[in-house]
Amino acid sequence: MSLKEYKKKRDFSKTPEPKGKEKKKKTKNQGKFIVQKHDASRLHYDFRLEINGVLKSWAIPKGPSMNPEEKHLAVATEDHPLEYLNFEGIIKEGYGKGAVIIWDRGTYKNLKDISMDKAYKKGDIKIELRGKKLKGGFALINSKFNGKKKNWILIKIKDKYAKKQDILKKDKSVKSGKTIKQIKKNENRKS
Ligand code: MN
């Protein structure tokens, strides 16, 4: 668990993102999660789980789905600091340039009988999400991970929360109530 790569990619005199700090905290069977909608060079959703003092992170081009029949690619990216749980705004230049909103956040519960850290290393995560939009069981799978192969799959587990309607239509921030478009408009007014 390290924020080295996170810090290397960013110039904190220019980005509004938090510099953050690794926390010495062992995740037991629950933690926080967040999904940020990020209008970068390509729109994607950043899915992050608190594991042992950092946010393990994945970029999901198609976003999460509540439909168990849809398997969505989730590409592992660098660990982010826990301070990122509050980040919403516009990255004006540099790495990750674009607007970010907190699309969903809440807590998760580990559904496996091994630690989250071990589940991550095995590429076999099963969790229950308690967010405002995402609820119920989800699996994040990468049978060949070993810290290398970056392509995971995110799948909704069949349960009472599963549904076919497109959850991404709920496009407002759970923090500010604003869409990506509205955040950008606000920023333009300021400058
Ligand atoms: Mn991103």
Short mmCIF file of C-alpha atoms and ligand atoms in Angstrom, two decimals:
data_model
loop_
_atom_site.label_atom_id
_atom_site.label_comp_id
_atom_site.label_asym_id
_atom_site.label_seq_id
_atom_site.Cartn_x
_atom_site.Cartn_y
_atom_site.Cartn_z
CA MET A 1 0.00 0.00 0.00
CA SER A 2 1.70 3.14 -1.13
CA LEU A 3 0.86 6.58 -2.42
CA LYS A 4 4.17 6.91 -4.25
CA GLU A 5 2.67 6.55 -7.70
CA TYR A 6 -0.25 8.86 -6.80
CA LYS A 7 2.18 11.58 -5.75
CA LYS A 8 4.53 11.06 -8.66
CA LYS A 9 1.75 11.66 -11.18
CA ARG A 10 0.57 14.95 -9.69
CA ASP A 11 1.86 18.46 -9.11
CA PHE A 12 0.15 19.56 -5.89
CA SER A 13 0.88 23.23 -6.54
CA LYS A 14 -1.46 22.92 -9.54
CA THR A 15 -4.05 20.25 -8.86
CA PRO A 16 -6.91 20.80 -6.37
CA GLU A 17 -6.65 17.11 -5.43
CA PRO A 18 -5.57 16.31 -1.86
CA LYS A 19 -1.96 15.35 -1.26
CA GLY A 20 -3.06 12.99 1.47
CA LYS A 21 -1.18 10.56 3.63
CA GLU A 22 -1.06 6.82 4.01
CA LYS A 23 -2.81 5.84 7.21
CA LYS A 24 -1.59 3.01 9.39
CA LYS A 25 -4.91 1.32 9.58
CA LYS A 26 -5.76 -2.31 9.05
CA THR A 27 -9.05 -2.96 7.33
CA LYS A 28 -11.04 -5.63 9.09
CA ASN A 29 -14.29 -6.48 7.48
CA GLN A 30 -15.59 -3.12 6.40
CA GLY A 31 -14.58 0.25 5.12
CA LYS A 32 -15.61 3.16 2.97
CA PHE A 33 -16.16 3.15 -0.76
CA ILE A 34 -16.61 5.87 -3.33
CA VAL A 35 -17.40 6.12 -7.02
CA GLN A 36 -16.29 9.30 -8.74
CA LYS A 37 -17.56 10.23 -12.18
CA HIS A 38 -14.60 11.70 -14.02
CA ASP A 39 -14.93 13.59 -17.26
CA ALA A 40 -11.29 13.22 -18.29
CA SER A 41 -10.03 12.77 -21.86
CA ARG A 42 -12.42 9.81 -21.74
CA LEU A 43 -15.41 9.77 -19.41
CA HIS A 44 -15.13 7.00 -16.79
CA TYR A 45 -16.08 6.11 -13.26
CA ASP A 46 -13.42 5.66 -10.58
CA PHE A 47 -14.33 2.96 -8.11
CA ARG A 48 -12.38 3.04 -4.83
CA LEU A 49 -12.36 0.81 -1.76
CA GLU A 50 -10.70 1.62 1.55
CA ILE A 51 -8.23 -1.17 2.23
CA ASN A 52 -5.49 -0.85 4.86
CA GLY A 53 -5.27 2.94 4.98
CA VAL A 54 -5.51 3.79 1.28
CA LEU A 55 -8.16 3.70 -1.44
CA LYS A 56 -7.55 0.80 -3.82
CA SER A 57 -8.77 2.12 -7.17
CA TRP A 58 -10.18 1.00 -10.50
CA ALA A 59 -11.24 3.00 -13.56
CA ILE A 60 -14.46 1.67 -15.07
CA PRO A 61 -15.06 3.01 -18.60
CA LYS A 62 -18.71 1.89 -18.73
CA GLY A 63 -19.42 2.60 -15.07
CA PRO A 64 -20.94 0.24 -12.50
CA SER A 65 -24.14 -1.63 -13.30
CA MET A 66 -26.94 -3.03 -11.13
CA ASN A 67 -27.63 -5.69 -13.75
CA PRO A 68 -25.98 -9.06 -12.90
CA GLU A 69 -25.88 -9.92 -16.60
CA GLU A 70 -23.42 -7.12 -17.34
CA LYS A 71 -19.72 -7.62 -16.78
CA HIS A 72 -17.87 -4.34 -16.84
CA LEU A 73 -14.16 -3.88 -17.25
CA ALA A 74 -12.46 -2.28 -14.21
CA VAL A 75 -8.84 -1.29 -14.77
CA ALA A 76 -6.68 -1.20 -11.62
CA THR A 77 -5.08 2.22 -11.12
CA GLU A 78 -2.81 3.74 -8.47
CA ASP A 79 -3.82 3.82 -4.78
CA HIS A 80 -5.41 7.09 -3.69
CA PRO A 81 -5.33 8.70 -0.21
CA LEU A 82 -8.38 8.42 2.06
CA GLU A 83 -8.71 12.22 1.75
CA TYR A 84 -9.94 11.57 -1.80
CA LEU A 85 -13.27 10.47 -0.30
CA ASN A 86 -14.20 14.16 -0.22
CA PHE A 87 -12.80 15.26 -3.54
CA GLU A 88 -15.10 16.85 -6.09
CA GLY A 89 -14.09 19.62 -8.44
CA ILE A 90 -12.18 20.47 -11.56
CA ILE A 91 -8.65 19.39 -12.33
CA LYS A 92 -7.63 22.19 -14.66
CA GLU A 93 -4.35 20.83 -15.89
CA GLY A 94 -2.02 17.89 -15.69
CA TYR A 95 -2.80 14.29 -14.87
CA GLY A 96 -6.52 13.44 -14.86
CA LYS A 97 -7.52 16.82 -16.31
CA GLY A 98 -11.29 17.21 -16.17
CA ALA A 99 -14.29 17.50 -13.84
CA VAL A 100 -14.92 15.06 -10.99
CA ILE A 101 -18.12 14.53 -9.03
CA ILE A 102 -18.82 12.17 -6.15
CA TRP A 103 -21.31 9.97 -7.97
CA ASP A 104 -21.83 7.65 -5.01
CA ARG A 105 -20.29 6.81 -1.66
CA GLY A 106 -20.96 4.83 1.48
CA THR A 107 -19.61 1.78 3.23
CA TYR A 108 -18.86 -1.76 2.19
CA LYS A 109 -18.79 -5.06 4.01
CA ASN A 110 -16.41 -7.90 3.15
CA LEU A 111 -18.39 -11.02 2.19
CA LYS A 112 -15.36 -13.31 2.02
CA ASP A 113 -13.82 -15.16 4.93
CA ILE A 114 -10.35 -13.84 4.07
CA SER A 115 -9.15 -10.26 4.72
CA MET A 116 -9.82 -7.56 2.12
CA ASP A 117 -6.09 -7.23 1.59
CA LYS A 118 -5.78 -10.92 0.77
CA ALA A 119 -8.89 -10.82 -1.40
CA TYR A 120 -7.37 -7.91 -3.34
CA LYS A 121 -4.08 -9.72 -3.87
CA LYS A 122 -5.92 -12.84 -5.01
CA GLY A 123 -8.07 -10.80 -7.37
CA ASP A 124 -11.19 -12.22 -5.77
CA ILE A 125 -13.26 -9.59 -3.94
CA LYS A 126 -16.84 -10.04 -2.86
CA ILE A 127 -18.51 -7.17 -1.02
CA GLU A 128 -21.83 -5.70 -0.04
CA LEU A 129 -22.15 -2.01 -0.87
CA ARG A 130 -24.21 0.39 1.17
CA GLY A 131 -24.26 3.52 -0.92
CA LYS A 132 -26.96 5.93 -2.02
CA LYS A 133 -27.09 4.40 -5.51
CA LEU A 134 -25.14 1.17 -5.36
CA LYS A 135 -26.54 -1.40 -2.97
CA GLY A 136 -26.12 -5.09 -2.30
CA GLY A 137 -23.53 -7.62 -3.41
CA PHE A 138 -20.78 -7.00 -5.97
CA ALA A 139 -17.85 -9.08 -7.13
CA LEU A 140 -14.54 -7.68 -8.43
CA ILE A 141 -12.60 -10.41 -10.11
CA ASN A 142 -9.21 -10.86 -11.71
CA SER A 143 -8.00 -14.43 -11.60
CA LYS A 144 -4.58 -13.46 -12.95
CA PHE A 145 -3.94 -10.34 -10.88
CA ASN A 146 -0.88 -10.99 -8.70
CA GLY A 147 -0.35 -7.24 -8.65
CA LYS A 148 0.21 -7.21 -12.42
CA LYS A 149 -2.55 -7.85 -14.93
CA LYS A 150 -4.67 -4.77 -14.51
CA ASN A 151 -7.95 -5.76 -16.08
CA TRP A 152 -10.57 -6.75 -13.53
CA ILE A 153 -14.28 -7.34 -14.00
CA LEU A 154 -17.01 -5.76 -11.85
CA ILE A 155 -20.26 -7.71 -11.62
CA LYS A 156 -23.44 -7.20 -9.61
CA ILE A 157 -24.33 -10.28 -7.58
CA LYS A 158 -27.94 -11.42 -7.93
CA ASP A 159 -29.96 -10.21 -4.96
CA LYS A 160 -33.00 -8.10 -4.16
CA TYR A 161 -31.21 -4.92 -5.26
CA ALA A 162 -30.33 -6.21 -8.73
CA LYS A 163 -32.21 -4.51 -11.56
CA LYS A 164 -32.00 -3.86 -15.26
CA GLN A 165 -32.61 -0.13 -15.28
CA ASP A 166 -29.56 1.98 -15.99
CA ILE A 167 -28.29 3.30 -12.64
CA LEU A 168 -26.01 5.77 -14.48
CA LYS A 169 -29.07 7.82 -15.39
CA LYS A 170 -28.88 9.03 -11.82
CA ASP A 171 -26.15 11.43 -12.81
CA LYS A 172 -26.00 13.87 -9.91
CA SER A 173 -23.35 14.14 -7.24
CA VAL A 174 -24.38 12.71 -3.86
CA LYS A 175 -22.29 15.49 -2.29
CA SER A 176 -23.42 18.67 -4.07
CA GLY A 177 -26.47 17.50 -6.00
CA LYS A 178 -24.80 18.76 -9.20
CA THR A 179 -24.11 17.05 -12.50
CA ILE A 180 -20.72 17.22 -14.24
CA LYS A 181 -22.19 19.84 -16.58
CA GLN A 182 -23.38 22.03 -13.70
CA ILE A 183 -20.01 21.82 -11.96
CA LYS A 184 -18.30 22.98 -15.14
CA LYS A 185 -20.76 25.86 -15.60
CA ASN A 186 -20.14 27.03 -12.03
CA GLU A 187 -16.42 27.02 -12.62
CA ASN A 188 -16.75 29.04 -15.80
CA ARG A 189 -18.78 31.65 -13.95
CA LYS A 190 -16.06 31.97 -11.32
CA SER A 191 -13.22 32.48 -13.80
MN MN B 1 -10.21 8.99 -13.10
#
